[in-house]
PDB file of C-alpha atoms in Angstrom:
ATOM      1  CA  UNK X   1       0.000   0.000   0.000  1.00  0.00           C
ATOM      2  CA  UNK X   2       2.942   2.367   0.589  1.00  0.00           C
ATOM      3  CA  UNK X   3       4.202   1.720  -2.926  1.00  0.00           C
ATOM      4  CA  UNK X   4       0.718   2.454  -4.280  1.00  0.00           C
ATOM      5  CA  UNK X   5       0.552   5.653  -2.205  1.00  0.00           C
ATOM      6  CA  UNK X   6       3.976   6.734  -3.466  1.00  0.00           C
ATOM      7  CA  UNK X   7       2.921   6.358  -7.100  1.00  0.00           C
ATOM      8  CA  UNK X   8      -0.409   8.057  -6.467  1.00  0.00           C
ATOM      9  CA  UNK X   9       1.398  11.046  -4.922  1.00  0.00           C
ATOM     10  CA  UNK X  10       3.871  11.261  -7.805  1.00  0.00           C
ATOM     11  CA  UNK X  11       1.100  11.024 -10.406  1.00  0.00           C
ATOM     12  CA  UNK X  12      -1.029  13.546  -8.513  1.00  0.00           C
ATOM     13  CA  UNK X  13       1.880  16.005  -8.295  1.00  0.00           C
ATOM     14  CA  UNK X  14       2.567  15.675 -12.014  1.00  0.00           C
ATOM     15  CA  UNK X  15      -1.103  16.261 -12.826  1.00  0.00           C
ATOM     16  CA  UNK X  16      -1.261  19.342 -10.575  1.00  0.00           C
ATOM     17  CA  UNK X  17       1.857  20.781 -12.242  1.00  0.00           C
ATOM     18  CA  UNK X  18       0.414  20.127 -15.722  1.00  0.00           C
ATOM     19  CA  UNK X  19      -2.952  21.688 -14.848  1.00  0.00           C
ATOM     20  CA  UNK X  20      -1.350  24.749 -13.242  1.00  0.00           C
ATOM     21  CA  UNK X  21       0.933  25.197 -16.230  1.00  0.00           C
ATOM     22  CA  UNK X  22      -1.913  24.749 -18.697  1.00  0.00           C
ATOM     23  CA  UNK X  23      -4.289  27.183 -17.026  1.00  0.00           C
ATOM     24  CA  UNK X  24      -1.880  29.795 -15.671  1.00  0.00           C
ATOM     25  CA  UNK X  25       0.100  29.707 -18.941  1.00  0.00           C
ATOM     26  CA  UNK X  26       3.157  31.399 -17.439  1.00  0.00           C
ATOM     27  CA  UNK X  27       5.927  29.204 -16.083  1.00  0.00           C
ATOM     28  CA  UNK X  28       6.996  31.637 -13.349  1.00  0.00           C
ATOM     29  CA  UNK X  29       3.463  31.955 -11.981  1.00  0.00           C
ATOM     30  CA  UNK X  30       2.982  28.195 -12.115  1.00  0.00           C
ATOM     31  CA  UNK X  31       6.333  27.672 -10.357  1.00  0.00           C
ATOM     32  CA  UNK X  32       5.291  29.955  -7.494  1.00  0.00           C
ATOM     33  CA  UNK X  33       2.094  27.951  -7.034  1.00  0.00           C
ATOM     34  CA  UNK X  34       3.946  24.636  -7.352  1.00  0.00           C
ATOM     35  CA  UNK X  35       6.279  25.714  -4.542  1.00  0.00           C
ATOM     36  CA  UNK X  36       3.534  27.126  -2.283  1.00  0.00           C
ATOM     37  CA  UNK X  37       1.224  24.087  -2.364  1.00  0.00           C
ATOM     38  CA  UNK X  38       3.610  21.411  -1.035  1.00  0.00           C
ATOM     39  CA  UNK X  39       5.223  23.935   1.312  1.00  0.00           C
ATOM     40  CA  UNK X  40       1.856  24.453   3.012  1.00  0.00           C
ATOM     41  CA  UNK X  41       1.248  20.717   3.389  1.00  0.00           C
ATOM     42  CA  UNK X  42       4.774  20.049   4.607  1.00  0.00           C
ATOM     43  CA  UNK X  43       4.500  22.863   7.171  1.00  0.00           C
ATOM     44  CA  UNK X  44       1.260  21.349   8.481  1.00  0.00           C
ATOM     45  CA  UNK X  45       2.933  17.929   8.580  1.00  0.00           C
ATOM     46  CA  UNK X  46       5.860  19.329  10.571  1.00  0.00           C
ATOM     47  CA  UNK X  47       3.479  20.853  13.119  1.00  0.00           C
ATOM     48  CA  UNK X  48       1.659  17.514  13.393  1.00  0.00           C
ATOM     49  CA  UNK X  49       4.993  15.761  13.880  1.00  0.00           C
ATOM     50  CA  UNK X  50       5.961  18.069  16.737  1.00  0.00           C
ATOM     51  CA  UNK X  51       2.530  17.517  18.277  1.00  0.00           C
ATOM     52  CA  UNK X  52       3.295  13.789  18.336  1.00  0.00           C
ATOM     53  CA  UNK X  53       0.651  12.894  15.747  1.00  0.00           C
ATOM     54  CA  UNK X  54       1.389  10.107  13.307  1.00  0.00           C
ATOM     55  CA  UNK X  55       0.422  10.184   9.665  1.00  0.00           C
ATOM     56  CA  UNK X  56      -2.586   7.920   9.260  1.00  0.00           C
ATOM     57  CA  UNK X  57      -5.506   7.633   6.882  1.00  0.00           C
ATOM     58  CA  UNK X  58      -7.540  10.336   8.620  1.00  0.00           C
ATOM     59  CA  UNK X  59      -4.637  12.805   8.627  1.00  0.00           C
ATOM     60  CA  UNK X  60      -4.085  12.157   4.919  1.00  0.00           C
ATOM     61  CA  UNK X  61      -7.822  12.637   4.364  1.00  0.00           C
ATOM     62  CA  UNK X  62      -7.613  15.997   6.150  1.00  0.00           C
ATOM     63  CA  UNK X  63      -4.790  17.042   3.832  1.00  0.00           C
ATOM     64  CA  UNK X  64      -6.752  15.891   0.782  1.00  0.00           C
ATOM     65  CA  UNK X  65      -9.840  17.827   1.879  1.00  0.00           C
ATOM     66  CA  UNK X  66      -7.684  20.923   2.465  1.00  0.00           C
ATOM     67  CA  UNK X  67      -5.943  20.601  -0.890  1.00  0.00           C
ATOM     68  CA  UNK X  68      -8.589  22.571  -2.797  1.00  0.00           C
ATOM     69  CA  UNK X  69      -8.289  25.538  -0.467  1.00  0.00           C
ATOM     70  CA  UNK X  70      -4.496  25.255  -0.390  1.00  0.00           C
ATOM     71  CA  UNK X  71      -4.411  25.460  -4.186  1.00  0.00           C
ATOM     72  CA  UNK X  72      -6.766  28.445  -4.078  1.00  0.00           C
ATOM     73  CA  UNK X  73      -4.572  30.265  -1.549  1.00  0.00           C
ATOM     74  CA  UNK X  74      -1.519  29.568  -3.706  1.00  0.00           C
ATOM     75  CA  UNK X  75      -3.116  30.960  -6.855  1.00  0.00           C
ATOM     76  CA  UNK X  76      -5.237  33.897  -5.702  1.00  0.00           C
ATOM     77  CA  UNK X  77      -2.370  36.040  -4.409  1.00  0.00           C
ATOM     78  CA  UNK X  78      -0.139  35.297  -7.395  1.00  0.00           C
ATOM     79  CA  UNK X  79      -2.837  36.179  -9.908  1.00  0.00           C
ATOM     80  CA  UNK X  80      -3.587  39.486  -8.191  1.00  0.00           C
ATOM     81  CA  UNK X  81       0.112  40.367  -8.103  1.00  0.00           C
ATOM     82  CA  UNK X  82       0.556  39.478 -11.782  1.00  0.00           C
ATOM     83  CA  UNK X  83      -2.517  41.534 -12.703  1.00  0.00           C
ATOM     84  CA  UNK X  84      -1.227  44.565 -10.772  1.00  0.00           C
ATOM     85  CA  UNK X  85       2.261  44.241 -12.263  1.00  0.00           C
ATOM     86  CA  UNK X  86       0.754  44.062 -15.747  1.00  0.00           C
ATOM     87  CA  UNK X  87      -1.488  47.087 -15.153  1.00  0.00           C
ATOM     88  CA  UNK X  88       1.320  49.200 -13.688  1.00  0.00           C
ATOM     89  CA  UNK X  89       3.804  48.314 -16.414  1.00  0.00           C
ATOM     90  CA  UNK X  90       1.301  49.015 -19.191  1.00  0.00           C
ATOM     91  CA  UNK X  91       0.445  52.357 -17.593  1.00  0.00           C
ATOM     92  CA  UNK X  92       4.147  53.248 -17.438  1.00  0.00           C
ATOM     93  CA  UNK X  93       4.124  53.508 -13.659  1.00  0.00           C
ATOM     94  CA  UNK X  94       7.412  54.318 -11.952  1.00  0.00           C
ATOM     95  CA  UNK X  95       6.527  52.293  -8.844  1.00  0.00           C
ATOM     96  CA  UNK X  96       9.051  49.660  -7.883  1.00  0.00           C
ATOM     97  CA  UNK X  97       8.166  46.017  -8.311  1.00  0.00           C
ATOM     98  CA  UNK X  98       8.474  45.544  -4.547  1.00  0.00           C
ATOM     99  CA  UNK X  99       5.911  48.293  -3.942  1.00  0.00           C
ATOM    100  CA  UNK X 100       3.478  46.836  -6.490  1.00  0.00           C
ATOM    101  CA  UNK X 101       3.835  43.324  -5.014  1.00  0.00           C
ATOM    102  CA  UNK X 102       3.319  44.692  -1.509  1.00  0.00           C
ATOM    103  CA  UNK X 103       0.198  46.667  -2.450  1.00  0.00           C
ATOM    104  CA  UNK X 104      -1.264  43.779  -4.461  1.00  0.00           C
ATOM    105  CA  UNK X 105      -0.705  41.411  -1.529  1.00  0.00           C
ATOM    106  CA  UNK X 106      -2.407  43.830   0.837  1.00  0.00           C
ATOM    107  CA  UNK X 107      -5.466  43.897  -1.446  1.00  0.00           C
ATOM    108  CA  UNK X 108      -6.169  40.183  -1.039  1.00  0.00           C
ATOM    109  CA  UNK X 109      -4.862  39.778   2.509  1.00  0.00           C
ATOM    110  CA  UNK X 110      -8.193  40.555   4.273  1.00  0.00           C
ATOM    111  CA  UNK X 111     -10.050  38.111   2.023  1.00  0.00           C
ATOM    112  CA  UNK X 112      -7.506  35.351   2.673  1.00  0.00           C
ATOM    113  CA  UNK X 113      -7.606  35.940   6.434  1.00  0.00           C
ATOM    114  CA  UNK X 114     -11.401  36.034   6.581  1.00  0.00           C
ATOM    115  CA  UNK X 115     -11.850  32.970   4.384  1.00  0.00           C
ATOM    116  CA  UNK X 116      -9.402  30.967   6.491  1.00  0.00           C
ATOM    117  CA  UNK X 117     -11.070  32.069   9.726  1.00  0.00           C
ATOM    118  CA  UNK X 118     -14.516  31.102   8.424  1.00  0.00           C
ATOM    119  CA  UNK X 119     -13.302  27.679   7.304  1.00  0.00           C
ATOM    120  CA  UNK X 120     -11.528  27.019  10.615  1.00  0.00           C
ATOM    121  CA  UNK X 121     -14.624  28.039  12.576  1.00  0.00           C
ATOM    122  CA  UNK X 122     -16.809  25.794  10.423  1.00  0.00           C
ATOM    123  CA  UNK X 123     -14.617  22.783  11.182  1.00  0.00           C
ATOM    124  CA  UNK X 124     -14.048  23.556  14.895  1.00  0.00           C
ATOM    125  CA  UNK X 125     -17.221  21.783  16.169  1.00  0.00           C
ATOM    126  CA  UNK X 126     -15.611  18.458  15.251  1.00  0.00           C
ATOM    127  CA  UNK X 127     -13.334  18.893  18.280  1.00  0.00           C
ATOM    128  CA  UNK X 128     -16.381  18.953  20.564  1.00  0.00           C
ATOM    129  CA  UNK X 129     -17.870  15.719  19.242  1.00  0.00           C
ATOM    130  CA  UNK X 130     -17.822  12.886  21.717  1.00  0.00           C
ATOM    131  CA  UNK X 131     -17.555   9.170  21.390  1.00  0.00           C
ATOM    132  CA  UNK X 132     -16.241   7.184  18.470  1.00  0.00           C
ATOM    133  CA  UNK X 133     -17.155   9.831  15.865  1.00  0.00           C
ATOM    134  CA  UNK X 134     -15.179  12.478  17.725  1.00  0.00           C
ATOM    135  CA  UNK X 135     -12.120  10.257  18.054  1.00  0.00           C
ATOM    136  CA  UNK X 136     -12.434   9.233  14.411  1.00  0.00           C
ATOM    137  CA  UNK X 137     -12.776  12.708  12.864  1.00  0.00           C
ATOM    138  CA  UNK X 138     -10.509  14.724  15.175  1.00  0.00           C
ATOM    139  CA  UNK X 139      -7.247  13.875  13.309  1.00  0.00           C
ATOM    140  CA  UNK X 140      -8.933  14.759  10.003  1.00  0.00           C
ATOM    141  CA  UNK X 141     -10.112  18.122  11.324  1.00  0.00           C
ATOM    142  CA  UNK X 142      -6.744  18.870  12.932  1.00  0.00           C
ATOM    143  CA  UNK X 143      -4.834  18.110   9.728  1.00  0.00           C
ATOM    144  CA  UNK X 144      -7.323  20.158   7.712  1.00  0.00           C
ATOM    145  CA  UNK X 145      -7.105  23.182  10.008  1.00  0.00           C
ATOM    146  CA  UNK X 146      -3.312  23.045  10.199  1.00  0.00           C
ATOM    147  CA  UNK X 147      -3.049  22.801   6.410  1.00  0.00           C
ATOM    148  CA  UNK X 148      -5.372  25.797   6.046  1.00  0.00           C
ATOM    149  CA  UNK X 149      -3.435  27.889   8.558  1.00  0.00           C
ATOM    150  CA  UNK X 150      -0.104  26.928   6.994  1.00  0.00           C
ATOM    151  CA  UNK X 151      -1.496  27.768   3.561  1.00  0.00           C
ATOM    152  CA  UNK X 152      -2.597  31.181   4.795  1.00  0.00           C
ATOM    153  CA  UNK X 153       0.827  31.888   6.276  1.00  0.00           C
ATOM    154  CA  UNK X 154       2.556  30.784   3.064  1.00  0.00           C
ATOM    155  CA  UNK X 155       0.157  32.916   0.980  1.00  0.00           C
ATOM    156  CA  UNK X 156       0.897  35.956   3.122  1.00  0.00           C
ATOM    157  CA  UNK X 157       4.681  35.551   3.318  1.00  0.00           C
ATOM    158  CA  UNK X 158       6.336  33.150   0.896  1.00  0.00           C
ATOM    159  CA  UNK X 159       4.126  33.796  -2.132  1.00  0.00           C
ATOM    160  CA  UNK X 160       4.770  37.576  -2.278  1.00  0.00           C
ATOM    161  CA  UNK X 161       8.505  36.957  -1.734  1.00  0.00           C
ATOM    162  CA  UNK X 162       8.598  34.445  -4.589  1.00  0.00           C
ATOM    163  CA  UNK X 163       6.653  36.871  -6.786  1.00  0.00           C
ATOM    164  CA  UNK X 164       9.191  39.590  -6.071  1.00  0.00           C
ATOM    165  CA  UNK X 165      12.095  37.276  -6.879  1.00  0.00           C
ATOM    166  CA  UNK X 166      10.645  35.602  -9.983  1.00  0.00           C
ATOM    167  CA  UNK X 167       8.578  38.425 -11.465  1.00  0.00           C
ATOM    168  CA  UNK X 168      10.875  41.373 -10.708  1.00  0.00           C
ATOM    169  CA  UNK X 169      12.481  41.764 -14.121  1.00  0.00           C
ATOM    170  CA  UNK X 170      10.177  39.563 -16.172  1.00  0.00           C
ATOM    171  CA  UNK X 171       7.731  40.851 -18.723  1.00  0.00           C
ATOM    172  CA  UNK X 172       4.258  40.136 -17.447  1.00  0.00           C
ATOM    173  CA  UNK X 173       2.252  39.859 -20.616  1.00  0.00           C
ATOM    174  CA  UNK X 174      -1.489  39.413 -20.867  1.00  0.00           C
ATOM    175  CA  UNK X 175      -1.319  35.935 -22.344  1.00  0.00           C
ATOM    176  CA  UNK X 176      -4.384  33.814 -21.824  1.00  0.00           C
ATOM    177  CA  UNK X 177      -4.246  30.074 -21.889  1.00  0.00           C
ATOM    178  CA  UNK X 178      -5.985  28.563 -24.918  1.00  0.00           C
ATOM    179  CA  UNK X 179      -7.789  26.263 -22.453  1.00  0.00           C
ATOM    180  CA  UNK X 180      -9.541  29.085 -20.600  1.00  0.00           C
ATOM    181  CA  UNK X 181     -12.048  30.103 -23.332  1.00  0.00           C
ATOM    182  CA  UNK X 182     -12.679  26.460 -24.204  1.00  0.00           C
TER     183      UNK X 182
END
């Protein structure tokens, strides 16, 4: 089963990279997202490790459930930064790239914080469940919440830093993926 899991993870990672590349259509933007997604899950895994929790089926299920939101957190900030860089460069703005990245990150920061808080609060009642159901779902909820919080922290810190490094001197053109209209 570990061999099967290994191949499923490798295949899943390849598919995520292909989909991000196909829809974002800019290798730098896709690379930022490809770095942010596993970084969020690994950070949550490290916290679980230090809490003494082992990786089991329910913890993996919590990570899988969180994956959609983790991907969203990884993409939403990058897309806003790219849009702002494009707008400012087309307008001939003299603002520095660092300033544009900072302002674009601040635009989406409240939405990311509020969305994460709402999701965490929606899952929190699982910790108050008693009996077998509570014991069964608690690791799933813990892994989910930790992945969401780690994703938020990565989206607020690492993603803007990667955007500044990778998009500083690059031309940010308005190229749309041929898959988007289809």
